[in-house]
Coordinates of C-alpha atoms (C1' of nucleotides) in Angstrom, one line a residue:
Chain A
M1 CA 0.3 -39.4 -14.5
N2 CA -3.3 -37.9 -14.3
I3 CA -4.5 -35.3 -16.5
G4 CA -3.2 -31.8 -14.8
E5 CA 0.4 -32.9 -15.2
V6 CA 0.0 -34.0 -18.7
A7 CA -1.5 -30.5 -19.2
E8 CA 1.2 -28.9 -17.5
R9 CA 3.7 -30.9 -19.2
S10 CA 2.0 -30.6 -22.8
H11 CA 1.0 -27.4 -22.3
L12 CA -2.8 -28.2 -23.5
P13 CA -5.4 -27.5 -21.4
A14 CA -7.1 -30.7 -19.5
K15 CA -10.3 -30.0 -21.5
T16 CA -8.4 -30.0 -24.7
I17 CA -6.6 -33.3 -23.9
R18 CA -10.3 -34.9 -23.0
Y19 CA -11.5 -33.9 -26.4
Y20 CA -8.5 -35.4 -27.8
E21 CA -9.3 -38.4 -26.2
E22 CA -12.9 -38.2 -27.4
I23 CA -11.8 -38.1 -31.3
G24 CA -9.9 -40.9 -30.5
L25 CA -6.2 -38.9 -31.4
I26 CA -4.6 -40.6 -27.7
K27 CA -6.0 -43.8 -25.8
P28 CA -5.0 -43.4 -22.3
P29 CA -6.2 -46.1 -19.8
R30 CA -8.2 -45.4 -16.9
D31 CA -7.5 -46.3 -13.1
E32 CA -10.1 -47.8 -10.7
N33 CA -11.1 -44.2 -9.6
G34 CA -12.0 -43.6 -13.4
Y35 CA -9.2 -41.1 -13.8
R36 CA -7.4 -41.3 -17.1
R37 CA -4.2 -42.2 -16.7
F38 CA -1.1 -41.0 -19.1
R39 CA 2.0 -42.8 -19.7
E40 CA 5.1 -41.3 -21.3
E41 CA 3.7 -42.7 -24.4
D42 CA 0.6 -40.7 -23.9
A43 CA 2.1 -37.5 -23.1
H44 CA 4.7 -37.7 -25.8
S45 CA 2.2 -38.0 -28.8
L46 CA 0.5 -35.2 -26.7
R47 CA 3.5 -32.8 -27.0
F48 CA 3.4 -34.3 -30.4
L49 CA -0.1 -33.1 -30.5
A50 CA 0.5 -29.9 -29.5
R51 CA 3.5 -28.7 -32.0
A52 CA 1.7 -29.7 -35.0
R53 CA -1.5 -27.8 -34.0
S54 CA 1.2 -24.8 -33.1
L55 CA 2.1 -24.9 -36.6
G56 CA -1.6 -24.7 -37.8
F57 CA -2.3 -28.4 -39.0
S58 CA -5.7 -29.6 -39.0
I59 CA -6.8 -32.2 -36.1
E60 CA -7.2 -34.8 -39.7
D61 CA -3.4 -33.8 -40.7
C62 CA -2.1 -34.1 -37.3
R63 CA -4.4 -37.9 -37.0
A64 CA -1.9 -38.5 -40.2
L65 CA 1.4 -37.3 -38.9
L66 CA 1.1 -39.0 -35.5
S67 CA 0.2 -42.6 -37.2
L68 CA 3.2 -42.2 -39.8
Y69 CA 4.8 -41.2 -36.2
H70 CA 4.0 -44.2 -34.2
D71 CA 4.5 -46.5 -37.5
R72 CA 7.8 -47.4 -37.8
G73 CA 9.0 -47.5 -41.3
R74 CA 7.7 -43.7 -41.4
A75 CA 6.9 -43.0 -44.9
S76 CA 8.7 -39.5 -45.0
A77 CA 7.0 -39.1 -48.7
D78 CA 3.6 -38.8 -46.9
V79 CA 4.8 -36.8 -44.2
R80 CA 6.9 -34.2 -46.4
R81 CA 3.1 -33.9 -48.9
I82 CA 1.3 -33.3 -45.9
A83 CA 3.2 -30.4 -45.0
Q84 CA 3.8 -28.9 -48.3
E85 CA 0.2 -29.2 -48.7
H86 CA -0.2 -27.4 -45.5
L87 CA 2.2 -24.9 -46.6
T88 CA 0.5 -23.9 -49.4
R89 CA -2.7 -23.4 -47.6
I90 CA -0.8 -21.0 -45.4
E91 CA 1.1 -19.1 -48.2
A92 CA -2.7 -18.2 -49.5
K93 CA -4.0 -17.2 -46.7
I94 CA -1.7 -15.0 -46.2
G95 CA -1.5 -13.5 -49.5
A96 CA -5.0 -13.1 -48.7
L97 CA -4.8 -11.0 -45.4
Q98 CA -2.0 -9.4 -47.1
S99 CA -3.8 -7.9 -49.7
M100 CA -7.1 -7.4 -46.6
Q101 CA -4.6 -5.6 -44.7
T102 CA -3.0 -3.2 -47.9
T103 CA -6.8 -2.1 -48.1
L104 CA -7.5 -1.7 -44.6
R105 CA -4.2 0.0 -44.1
H106 CA -5.6 2.7 -46.3
L107 CA -8.8 3.1 -45.7
V108 CA -7.6 4.0 -41.9
E109 CA -5.4 6.3 -43.2
T110 CA -7.8 8.3 -45.0
C111 CA -10.2 8.0 -42.5
H112 CA -10.2 11.5 -40.4
G113 CA -12.1 9.5 -37.6
D114 CA -13.8 12.1 -36.2
N115 CA -16.9 13.6 -36.0
R116 CA -17.4 15.4 -38.9
P117 CA -19.7 13.3 -41.6
G118 CA -18.4 11.6 -44.5
C119 CA -16.3 8.6 -43.9
P120 CA -14.3 6.9 -46.7
I121 CA -14.8 3.4 -45.5
L122 CA -18.0 3.5 -45.0
D123 CA -18.1 5.2 -48.9
D124 CA -15.8 2.0 -50.0
L125 CA -17.7 -0.7 -48.2
A126 CA -20.6 0.8 -49.8
G127 CA -19.3 0.7 -53.2
L128 CA -19.1 4.6 -53.5
E129 CA -15.4 4.5 -54.1
Chain B
M1 CA -36.5 -8.9 -56.4
N2 CA -36.5 -12.3 -55.3
I3 CA -33.4 -13.9 -53.5
G4 CA -32.3 -15.2 -56.6
E5 CA -31.9 -12.3 -58.4
V6 CA -30.1 -10.4 -55.6
A7 CA -28.2 -13.2 -54.8
E8 CA -26.4 -12.7 -58.1
R9 CA -26.2 -9.1 -57.3
S10 CA -24.7 -9.0 -54.3
H11 CA -22.5 -11.9 -55.2
L12 CA -23.7 -14.0 -51.7
P13 CA -25.4 -17.4 -51.9
A14 CA -29.0 -17.4 -51.5
K15 CA -28.1 -19.7 -48.3
T16 CA -26.2 -16.6 -46.8
I17 CA -28.7 -14.2 -48.0
R18 CA -31.1 -16.3 -45.6
Y19 CA -28.8 -16.7 -42.9
Y20 CA -28.3 -13.2 -42.7
E21 CA -32.0 -12.2 -42.6
E22 CA -32.3 -14.8 -39.7
I23 CA -29.5 -13.1 -37.8
G24 CA -31.3 -9.8 -38.4
L25 CA -28.7 -8.1 -40.7
I26 CA -31.5 -7.4 -42.8
K27 CA -35.1 -7.4 -43.0
P28 CA -36.7 -7.8 -46.6
P29 CA -40.5 -7.8 -46.4
R30 CA -42.1 -11.0 -48.0
D31 CA -45.0 -11.3 -50.8
E32 CA -48.5 -12.7 -50.3
N33 CA -46.6 -16.2 -51.5
G34 CA -43.9 -16.0 -48.5
Y35 CA -41.4 -15.0 -50.9
R36 CA -38.9 -12.3 -50.1
R37 CA -39.2 -9.5 -51.5
F38 CA -36.1 -7.3 -51.9
R39 CA -35.9 -3.8 -51.8
E40 CA -33.2 -1.8 -53.7
E41 CA -32.3 -0.5 -49.9
D42 CA -31.6 -4.5 -49.2
A43 CA -29.5 -5.3 -52.1
H44 CA -27.5 -2.2 -51.1
S45 CA -26.9 -3.5 -47.8
L46 CA -26.1 -7.1 -49.0
R47 CA -23.5 -5.7 -51.6
F48 CA -22.0 -3.8 -48.2
L49 CA -21.8 -7.0 -45.8
A50 CA -20.5 -9.2 -49.0
R51 CA -17.7 -6.5 -49.3
A52 CA -16.9 -5.8 -45.5
R53 CA -16.9 -9.8 -45.2
S54 CA -14.2 -10.1 -48.0
L55 CA -12.3 -7.4 -45.8
G56 CA -12.1 -9.8 -43.3
F57 CA -14.8 -8.1 -40.8
S58 CA -16.9 -10.4 -38.3
I59 CA -20.3 -10.7 -38.8
E60 CA -20.9 -8.6 -35.6
D61 CA -18.3 -6.2 -36.9
C62 CA -20.4 -5.7 -40.2
R63 CA -23.5 -5.1 -38.2
A64 CA -22.1 -2.1 -36.2
L65 CA -20.7 -0.9 -39.5
L66 CA -24.1 -1.5 -41.5
S67 CA -25.4 0.6 -38.4
L68 CA -23.1 3.4 -38.7
Y69 CA -23.8 3.5 -42.4
H70 CA -27.4 3.8 -41.9
D71 CA -27.3 6.3 -38.9
R72 CA -26.9 9.9 -40.6
G73 CA -24.1 11.5 -39.0
R74 CA -22.4 8.6 -39.1
A75 CA -20.0 8.8 -36.5
S76 CA -16.2 8.6 -38.7
A77 CA -14.3 7.8 -34.8
D78 CA -15.7 4.9 -34.5
V79 CA -16.0 3.1 -37.7
R80 CA -12.3 3.9 -37.7
R81 CA -11.6 2.3 -34.6
I82 CA -13.6 -1.0 -35.8
A83 CA -11.2 -1.2 -38.9
Q84 CA -7.9 0.1 -37.1
E85 CA -9.2 -2.8 -34.5
H86 CA -9.3 -5.3 -37.2
L87 CA -6.5 -4.3 -38.8
T88 CA -4.4 -4.8 -35.7
R89 CA -5.9 -8.3 -36.2
I90 CA -5.2 -9.0 -39.3
E91 CA -1.5 -7.8 -38.9
A92 CA -1.3 -10.3 -35.6
K93 CA -2.8 -13.2 -37.6
I94 CA -0.3 -12.3 -41.0
G95 CA 2.7 -12.6 -37.9
A96 CA 1.9 -16.1 -36.7
L97 CA 0.9 -17.4 -40.0
Q98 CA 4.5 -16.2 -41.2
S99 CA 6.1 -18.2 -38.3
M100 CA 4.5 -21.4 -39.2
Q101 CA 5.6 -20.5 -42.9
T102 CA 9.3 -20.1 -42.0
T103 CA 9.3 -23.3 -39.5
L104 CA 7.2 -25.5 -42.3
R105 CA 9.6 -24.1 -45.2
H106 CA 12.6 -25.1 -43.4
L107 CA 11.0 -28.4 -42.2
V108 CA 10.0 -29.5 -46.4
E109 CA 13.3 -28.2 -47.4
T110 CA 14.8 -31.0 -45.4
C111 CA 12.8 -33.6 -45.9
H112 CA 14.2 -35.5 -48.4
G113 CA 10.5 -36.9 -49.0
D114 CA 11.6 -40.6 -50.3
N115 CA 11.4 -43.9 -48.5
R116 CA 14.3 -43.7 -46.3
P117 CA 13.6 -44.2 -43.1
G118 CA 13.9 -41.1 -40.6
C119 CA 11.9 -37.7 -41.2
P120 CA 13.1 -34.3 -40.1
I121 CA 10.0 -33.1 -39.8
L122 CA 8.0 -35.5 -37.2
D123 CA 11.4 -35.3 -35.5
D124 CA 10.7 -31.6 -35.1
L125 CA 7.0 -32.7 -33.9
A126 CA 8.3 -35.3 -31.6
G127 CA 10.4 -32.5 -30.0
L128 CA 13.9 -34.1 -31.0
E129 CA 15.3 -31.5 -33.2
Chain C
dT1 C1' -14.7 -37.8 11.6
dA2 C1' -15.9 -34.1 9.6
dT3 C1' -15.1 -30.7 6.4
dG4 C1' -12.8 -28.1 3.2
dG5 C1' -11.6 -28.0 -1.5
dC6 C1' -8.9 -29.1 -5.4
dG7 C1' -9.0 -32.5 -8.9
dC8 C1' -11.3 -35.5 -11.6
dT9 C1' -15.8 -37.4 -13.9
dT10 C1' -19.3 -37.0 -18.0
dC11 C1' -22.9 -34.1 -20.4
dC12 C1' -24.8 -30.2 -22.5
dA13 C1' -24.6 -26.1 -24.8
dG14 C1' -22.4 -22.5 -27.3
dT15 C1' -19.1 -20.7 -30.4
dT16 C1' -18.0 -18.8 -36.0
dA17 C1' -20.5 -18.4 -40.1
dC18 C1' -22.1 -20.8 -42.8
dT19 C1' -23.6 -25.0 -45.9
dG20 C1' -26.0 -29.2 -47.4
dG21 C1' -29.9 -31.5 -48.3
dA22 C1' -34.7 -33.4 -47.7
dA23 C1' -39.1 -32.1 -48.0
dG24 C1' -42.8 -29.2 -49.6
dG25 C1' -45.2 -24.8 -52.0
dT26 C1' -45.1 -21.3 -56.8
dC27 C1' -45.0 -20.1 -60.9
dA28 C1' -44.0 -19.9 -65.9
dA29 C1' -43.6 -21.9 -69.9
dG30 C1' -45.1 -25.6 -73.4
Chain D
dC1 C1' -51.3 -30.8 -66.9
dT2 C1' -46.6 -31.3 -66.3
dT3 C1' -42.3 -30.5 -66.2
dG4 C1' -38.7 -27.7 -64.0
dA5 C1' -36.6 -23.6 -61.9
dC6 C1' -37.1 -21.3 -58.3
dC7 C1' -38.4 -20.5 -53.4
dT8 C1' -39.8 -21.8 -48.3
dT9 C1' -38.5 -24.0 -44.1
dC10 C1' -36.3 -26.7 -40.6
dC11 C1' -32.8 -30.0 -39.5
dA12 C1' -27.8 -31.8 -39.3
dG13 C1' -23.0 -30.9 -39.6
dT14 C1' -18.8 -28.3 -40.2
dA15 C1' -13.6 -26.9 -36.7
dA16 C1' -11.8 -27.4 -32.3
dC17 C1' -12.6 -26.4 -28.9
dT18 C1' -14.4 -23.8 -24.3
dG19 C1' -17.4 -23.3 -20.3
dG20 C1' -20.1 -24.7 -17.0
dA21 C1' -23.2 -27.6 -14.0
dA22 C1' -23.4 -31.6 -11.0
dG23 C1' -21.3 -34.8 -8.7
dC24 C1' -17.6 -38.3 -7.4
dG25 C1' -12.3 -38.9 -5.3
dC26 C1' -8.8 -38.0 -2.3
dC27 C1' -6.0 -35.8 1.0
dA28 C1' -5.1 -32.8 4.7
dT29 C1' -6.6 -29.9 8.4
dA30 C1' -9.8 -29.1 13.1

DNA sequence: TATGGCGCTTCCAGTTACTGGAAGGTCAAG
DNA sequence: CTTGACCTTCCAGTAACTGGAAGCGCCATA
C-alpha cells in the first residue's frame, strides 16, 4: 500500500511516516516509480509507534521497544524497565504541572481582571508578594 | 553588574541571559570593553522572567507579561487572560499525562518483568490486548 | 491527446527554548 | 608576565515533527 493508505490506517500523518523512515524506524521498500511500498509488517510497526508515542514514549524509547518487539525472545525485563522509567518521568511531570496549577489558580482567582491598576499576578512575578 | 553576578542573582544561566537579550527580552547597555552592564532594572526583569518561566509561561507569554508589567496602567484584564489561558493549557496537559499514567501503571503492574516470553506491554503497543 | 487534479517524491526551513563548545579578548592577582 | 576566571561571538545541536516549494506519476474525463 502507498503512504496515504498506511497513514490513514495508522492515524499518523504521511509527513511523520517519512520522518520515521528517515530516522530508521521503518524501512519500507520502494516501487519502480520511487513510491514507498508499505507491507503489512510496516503498517503494524507504524501502529505500534503511534500507540507508543501516544503514551508519551520518546522516539528513542520507541526504537528500543520496537526492536524488543521484533526480537523474538522479547526480554520482558527490558521492556518493563523502559516503561517504569517513563512512568516515573510522567509522574514527575505531573507533579511539576500540578504545582504550577496550584500557584496559577490562586493568582488567577485573586486577580480582579478589570482595568483597575495593580495586579497580583504581575506582583507575584515581580517578586512583590 | 556583569553577567555572572546577575546570573547568580536571577538563578538563570548566563547562556540563557544572553539568549534573552538576543530575542529582545532585555536590553542591557554595554561597557567600553564590550561586556554587558546589567542595571537593577535588568536584574529585576530577569527575576521576573525566571519566575514566569518556572510557572511554565512560554517566552512569548513572558514577553507580553513583562511588557504589561513595564507599562504603567497595567491592564490587569490582559494579564488575567494570559494566565487563565496558560492555566487551561496546564490542566489539559495534566489530564493527558494522567491518562498516560493510568495506562502505563496498569501495564507495568501486569508485566512480570522477567525473562519469560510474552509481555503485556508489548502486546498492548502492538494492539493485541 | 490534452489536461486537471490528486498523490507521491525530495529538499529546505522553521518551530521551542535553550545548551555545549570553540576561539579568542579582558581583567585582577601573584 | 603569566595564570585563571570571566567575558565575548559564532556555530551547531537538541526533539519531533511541520509547512511549503518544486517537480514527477497516475488516472479519468473532455
